[in-house]
CSV table of C-alpha atoms in Angstrom, one decimal:
chain,number,residue,atom,x,y,z
A,1,LYS,CA,0.0,0.0,0.0
A,2,ALA,CA,1.2,3.5,-0.7
A,3,GLY,CA,1.8,5.7,2.3
A,4,VAL,CA,0.5,9.1,3.1
A,5,THR,CA,1.4,11.6,0.4
A,6,GLN,CA,1.8,15.3,1.1
A,7,THR,CA,2.4,17.9,-1.6
A,8,PRO,CA,4.2,20.1,-2.0
A,9,ARG,CA,7.3,19.1,0.1
A,10,TYR,CA,8.5,22.7,0.4
A,11,LEU,CA,6.9,26.1,0.1
A,12,ILE,CA,8.1,29.7,0.5
A,13,LYS,CA,5.4,32.3,0.9
A,14,THR,CA,5.3,36.0,1.7
A,15,ARG,CA,3.4,37.4,4.7
A,16,GLY,CA,-0.2,38.1,3.9
A,17,GLN,CA,-0.5,35.5,1.2
A,18,GLN,CA,-2.5,32.3,1.6
A,19,VAL,CA,-1.4,28.7,1.0
A,20,THR,CA,-3.1,25.4,0.3
A,21,LEU,CA,-1.5,22.1,1.3
A,22,SER,CA,-2.6,18.7,0.1
A,23,CYS,CA,-2.7,15.3,1.7
A,24,SER,CA,-3.6,11.9,0.2
A,25,PRO,CA,-4.2,9.3,2.9
A,26,ILE,CA,-3.5,5.6,2.8
A,27,SER,CA,-6.0,3.8,0.6
A,28,GLY,CA,-9.0,2.8,2.7
A,29,HIS,CA,-8.3,5.3,5.5
A,30,ARG,CA,-11.2,7.8,6.0
A,31,SER,CA,-9.7,9.9,8.8
A,32,VAL,CA,-7.2,12.6,8.1
A,33,SER,CA,-5.6,14.8,10.7
A,34,TRP,CA,-3.3,17.8,10.4
A,35,TYR,CA,-0.5,18.8,12.8
A,36,GLN,CA,1.8,21.8,13.0
A,37,GLN,CA,5.4,21.1,14.1
A,38,THR,CA,7.7,23.9,15.3
A,39,PRO,CA,10.8,23.8,17.4
A,40,GLY,CA,9.2,25.9,20.2
A,41,GLN,CA,5.7,24.3,20.4
A,42,GLY,CA,6.4,20.8,19.2
A,43,LEU,CA,3.6,18.8,17.5
A,44,GLN,CA,0.3,20.6,17.8
A,45,PHE,CA,-3.1,19.2,16.5
A,46,LEU,CA,-4.9,21.4,14.0
A,47,PHE,CA,-8.0,19.4,13.0
A,48,GLU,CA,-9.3,16.0,12.0
A,49,TYR,CA,-11.6,15.1,9.1
A,50,PHE,CA,-13.6,11.9,8.8
A,51,SER,CA,-15.9,11.2,5.9
A,52,GLU,CA,-15.8,14.8,4.7
A,53,THR,CA,-16.8,16.2,8.1
A,54,GLN,CA,-14.6,18.0,10.6
A,55,ARG,CA,-14.6,15.7,13.7
A,56,ASN,CA,-12.1,17.5,15.9
A,57,LYS,CA,-10.5,20.9,16.0
A,58,GLY,CA,-7.4,22.2,17.9
A,59,ASN,CA,-6.7,25.6,19.3
A,60,PHE,CA,-5.7,27.5,16.2
A,61,PRO,CA,-7.1,30.7,14.8
A,62,GLY,CA,-9.7,30.7,12.0
A,63,ARG,CA,-7.0,31.5,9.4
A,64,PHE,CA,-6.4,27.8,9.5
A,65,SER,CA,-9.0,25.7,7.7
A,66,GLY,CA,-9.4,22.4,6.0
A,67,ARG,CA,-11.6,20.2,4.1
A,68,GLN,CA,-11.9,16.6,3.0
A,69,PHE,CA,-13.1,15.3,-0.3
A,70,SER,CA,-15.2,12.2,-1.1
A,71,ASN,CA,-12.1,10.2,-2.0
A,72,SER,CA,-10.7,11.1,1.5
A,73,ARG,CA,-8.0,13.4,0.2
A,74,SER,CA,-7.7,16.5,2.3
A,75,GLU,CA,-6.5,20.0,1.9
A,76,MET,CA,-5.4,22.5,4.5
A,77,ASN,CA,-5.6,26.3,3.9
A,78,VAL,CA,-3.9,29.1,5.8
A,79,SER,CA,-4.9,32.6,4.9
A,80,THR,CA,-3.1,35.9,5.7
A,81,LEU,CA,0.1,34.2,6.5
A,82,GLU,CA,2.3,35.3,9.4
A,83,LEU,CA,5.9,34.8,10.0
A,84,GLY,CA,5.0,32.5,12.9
A,85,ASP,CA,3.2,30.1,10.6
A,86,SER,CA,6.6,28.9,9.4
A,87,ALA,CA,6.6,25.2,10.3
A,88,LEU,CA,6.5,21.6,9.2
A,89,TYR,CA,2.9,20.7,8.5
A,90,LEU,CA,2.1,17.0,8.9
A,91,CYS,CA,-0.8,15.0,7.8
A,92,ALA,CA,-1.8,11.7,9.3
A,93,SER,CA,-4.3,9.1,8.2
A,94,SER,CA,-6.0,6.6,10.3
A,95,THR,CA,-8.5,3.7,9.9
A,96,ASP,CA,-12.0,4.2,11.2
A,97,SER,CA,-11.1,3.3,14.7
A,98,GLY,CA,-8.5,6.1,14.6
A,99,ARG,CA,-6.1,4.2,16.9
A,100,ARG,CA,-3.1,3.9,14.6
A,101,ALA,CA,-2.0,7.1,12.8
A,102,PHE,CA,0.4,7.1,9.9
A,103,PHE,CA,2.2,10.3,8.9
A,104,GLY,CA,3.3,11.7,5.6
A,105,GLN,CA,6.6,13.4,5.0
A,106,GLY,CA,5.2,16.8,5.7
A,107,THR,CA,5.2,20.1,3.9
A,108,ARG,CA,7.9,22.6,5.1
A,109,LEU,CA,6.3,26.1,4.9
A,110,THR,CA,8.5,29.1,5.2
A,111,VAL,CA,6.9,32.5,5.5
A,112,VAL,CA,9.2,35.5,4.7
B,1,GLY,CA,-5.4,20.9,28.2
B,2,GLN,CA,-3.8,17.5,28.2
B,3,GLN,CA,0.0,17.4,28.3
B,4,LEU,CA,2.5,14.6,28.0
B,5,ASN,CA,5.8,14.8,29.9
B,6,GLN,CA,8.5,12.9,28.0
B,7,SER,CA,11.9,12.2,29.5
B,8,PRO,CA,14.7,12.4,29.0
B,9,GLN,CA,14.9,15.3,26.6
B,10,SER,CA,18.1,14.0,25.1
B,11,MET,CA,20.4,11.0,25.4
B,12,PHE,CA,24.0,10.3,24.3
B,13,ILE,CA,24.9,6.7,24.3
B,14,GLN,CA,27.5,4.3,22.9
B,15,GLU,CA,26.6,1.7,20.3
B,16,GLY,CA,25.4,-1.5,21.9
B,17,GLU,CA,23.9,0.1,25.0
B,18,ASP,CA,20.3,-0.2,26.0
B,19,VAL,CA,18.0,2.9,26.1
B,20,SER,CA,14.9,3.7,28.1
B,21,MET,CA,12.6,6.7,27.8
B,22,ASN,CA,9.1,7.3,29.2
B,23,CYS,CA,6.0,9.5,29.1
B,24,THR,CA,3.7,10.5,31.8
B,25,SER,CA,0.4,12.3,31.9
B,26,SER,CA,-2.0,13.8,34.3
B,27,SER,CA,-4.8,12.4,32.2
B,28,ILE,CA,-5.8,8.9,31.2
B,29,PHE,CA,-5.2,7.7,27.7
B,30,ASN,CA,-6.8,4.8,25.9
B,31,THR,CA,-4.0,4.4,23.3
B,32,TRP,CA,-0.3,5.0,23.4
B,33,LEU,CA,1.8,5.3,20.3
B,34,TRP,CA,5.5,5.6,19.9
B,35,TYR,CA,7.1,7.3,16.8
B,36,LYS,CA,10.6,8.0,15.5
B,37,GLN,CA,11.3,11.1,13.4
B,38,ASP,CA,14.3,11.7,11.3
B,39,PRO,CA,15.3,15.3,10.3
B,40,GLY,CA,12.9,16.8,7.7
B,41,GLU,CA,10.7,13.7,7.6
B,42,GLY,CA,7.4,12.8,9.1
B,43,PRO,CA,7.1,10.6,12.3
B,44,VAL,CA,7.2,6.9,11.6
B,45,LEU,CA,5.0,4.7,13.8
B,46,LEU,CA,7.1,2.2,15.8
B,47,ILE,CA,4.7,0.6,18.3
B,48,ALA,CA,1.0,1.0,19.2
B,49,LEU,CA,-0.4,0.0,22.6
B,50,TYR,CA,-4.1,-0.4,23.4
B,51,LYS,CA,-4.6,-1.9,26.8
B,52,ALA,CA,-3.3,-1.1,30.3
B,53,GLY,CA,-0.4,-3.4,31.1
B,54,GLU,CA,0.2,-4.3,27.5
B,55,LEU,CA,3.8,-5.0,26.6
B,56,THR,CA,4.6,-5.0,22.9
B,57,SER,CA,7.9,-5.6,21.0
B,58,ASN,CA,9.0,-4.6,17.5
B,59,GLY,CA,12.5,-6.1,16.9
B,60,ARG,CA,14.8,-4.4,19.4
B,61,LEU,CA,12.1,-2.1,20.6
B,62,THR,CA,9.8,-2.8,23.5
B,63,ALA,CA,7.0,-0.6,24.8
B,64,GLN,CA,4.6,-0.9,27.7
B,65,PHE,CA,1.2,0.7,28.4
B,66,GLY,CA,1.2,1.7,32.1
B,67,ILE,CA,-1.3,0.1,34.5
B,68,THR,CA,-2.7,3.5,35.5
B,69,ARG,CA,-3.1,4.4,31.8
B,70,LYS,CA,-1.2,7.6,32.5
B,71,ASP,CA,2.2,6.5,31.4
B,72,SER,CA,4.2,4.5,28.9
B,73,PHE,CA,7.8,3.6,28.3
B,74,LEU,CA,9.9,2.6,25.4
B,75,ASN,CA,13.1,0.5,25.6
B,76,ILE,CA,15.6,0.1,22.8
B,77,SER,CA,18.1,-2.8,23.3
B,78,ALA,CA,21.6,-3.0,21.8
B,79,SER,CA,21.4,0.4,20.1
B,80,ILE,CA,22.9,0.9,16.6
B,81,PRO,CA,23.9,4.1,14.8
B,82,SER,CA,20.7,4.1,12.7
B,83,ASP,CA,18.6,4.4,16.0
B,84,VAL,CA,19.6,8.1,16.0
B,85,GLY,CA,16.6,10.4,15.8
B,86,ILE,CA,13.9,11.9,17.8
B,87,TYR,CA,11.4,9.6,19.6
B,88,PHE,CA,7.9,10.8,20.4
B,89,CYS,CA,5.2,9.3,22.5
B,90,ALA,CA,1.6,10.2,21.7
B,91,GLY,CA,-1.6,9.4,23.4
B,92,ILE,CA,-5.2,9.2,22.4
B,93,SER,CA,-7.9,9.8,25.0
B,94,GLY,CA,-11.4,8.3,24.9
B,95,THR,CA,-12.9,11.7,24.0
B,96,SER,CA,-10.5,12.9,21.4
B,97,GLY,CA,-11.3,10.8,18.3
B,98,SER,CA,-8.1,10.3,16.4
B,99,ARG,CA,-6.5,13.4,18.0
B,100,LEU,CA,-3.0,12.7,19.2
B,101,THR,CA,-1.4,14.5,22.1
B,102,PHE,CA,2.4,14.4,21.7
B,103,GLY,CA,5.3,14.4,24.2
B,104,GLU,CA,8.2,16.8,23.7
B,105,GLY,CA,10.4,14.2,22.2
B,106,THR,CA,13.7,12.5,23.2
B,107,GLN,CA,16.7,13.2,21.0
B,108,LEU,CA,18.8,10.1,20.8
B,109,THR,CA,22.5,10.2,19.7
B,110,VAL,CA,24.4,6.9,19.3
B,111,ASN,CA,28.2,7.1,19.2
B,112,PRO,CA,29.7,4.2,17.1
């Protein structure tokens, strides 16, 4: 089985712009979660989607949003980028029970 | 919110030595997961634990789910240079869906 695929791997954006990141989960997995990883805050949960519905949400501002499509692929959008949004964004897919999460390689976002 | 305290923060060991790291929480978790992350990559799932007291091995790695459901440990036996990386514990509570709460990580360095 192919693993979790995230695109792009690297992005450089300017403050104020918006960005969309993509995640294709493992075939058969319907749950997709997003995490932000920074040296100062570690791995922080953004949100989780299951069958196209947001099932869980972390403590991030409304500039961070996501969606999931009928084929379980997910996108994450960040609007009005700030310097502090620079991070490694990780996507994880899980089976319905959600008790084993597999991560993609991440998208490294740099905001300048 | 829930927090996981992972220790030690870093370890410097000689090849062949055994390693032990642990995570503790003030909250109960229903699932404990252990991951390894290499620089610039996503976390790779090493071991998943689902029941209090459960002891599970994966090659030279052994992890246990604490009886109180508030802690877990990971042991690595006979370490080798490729064990170098950051090890994370993560927990899933009964109320969080697939939401993972992560420890701060243990940076492992193995000297040949």
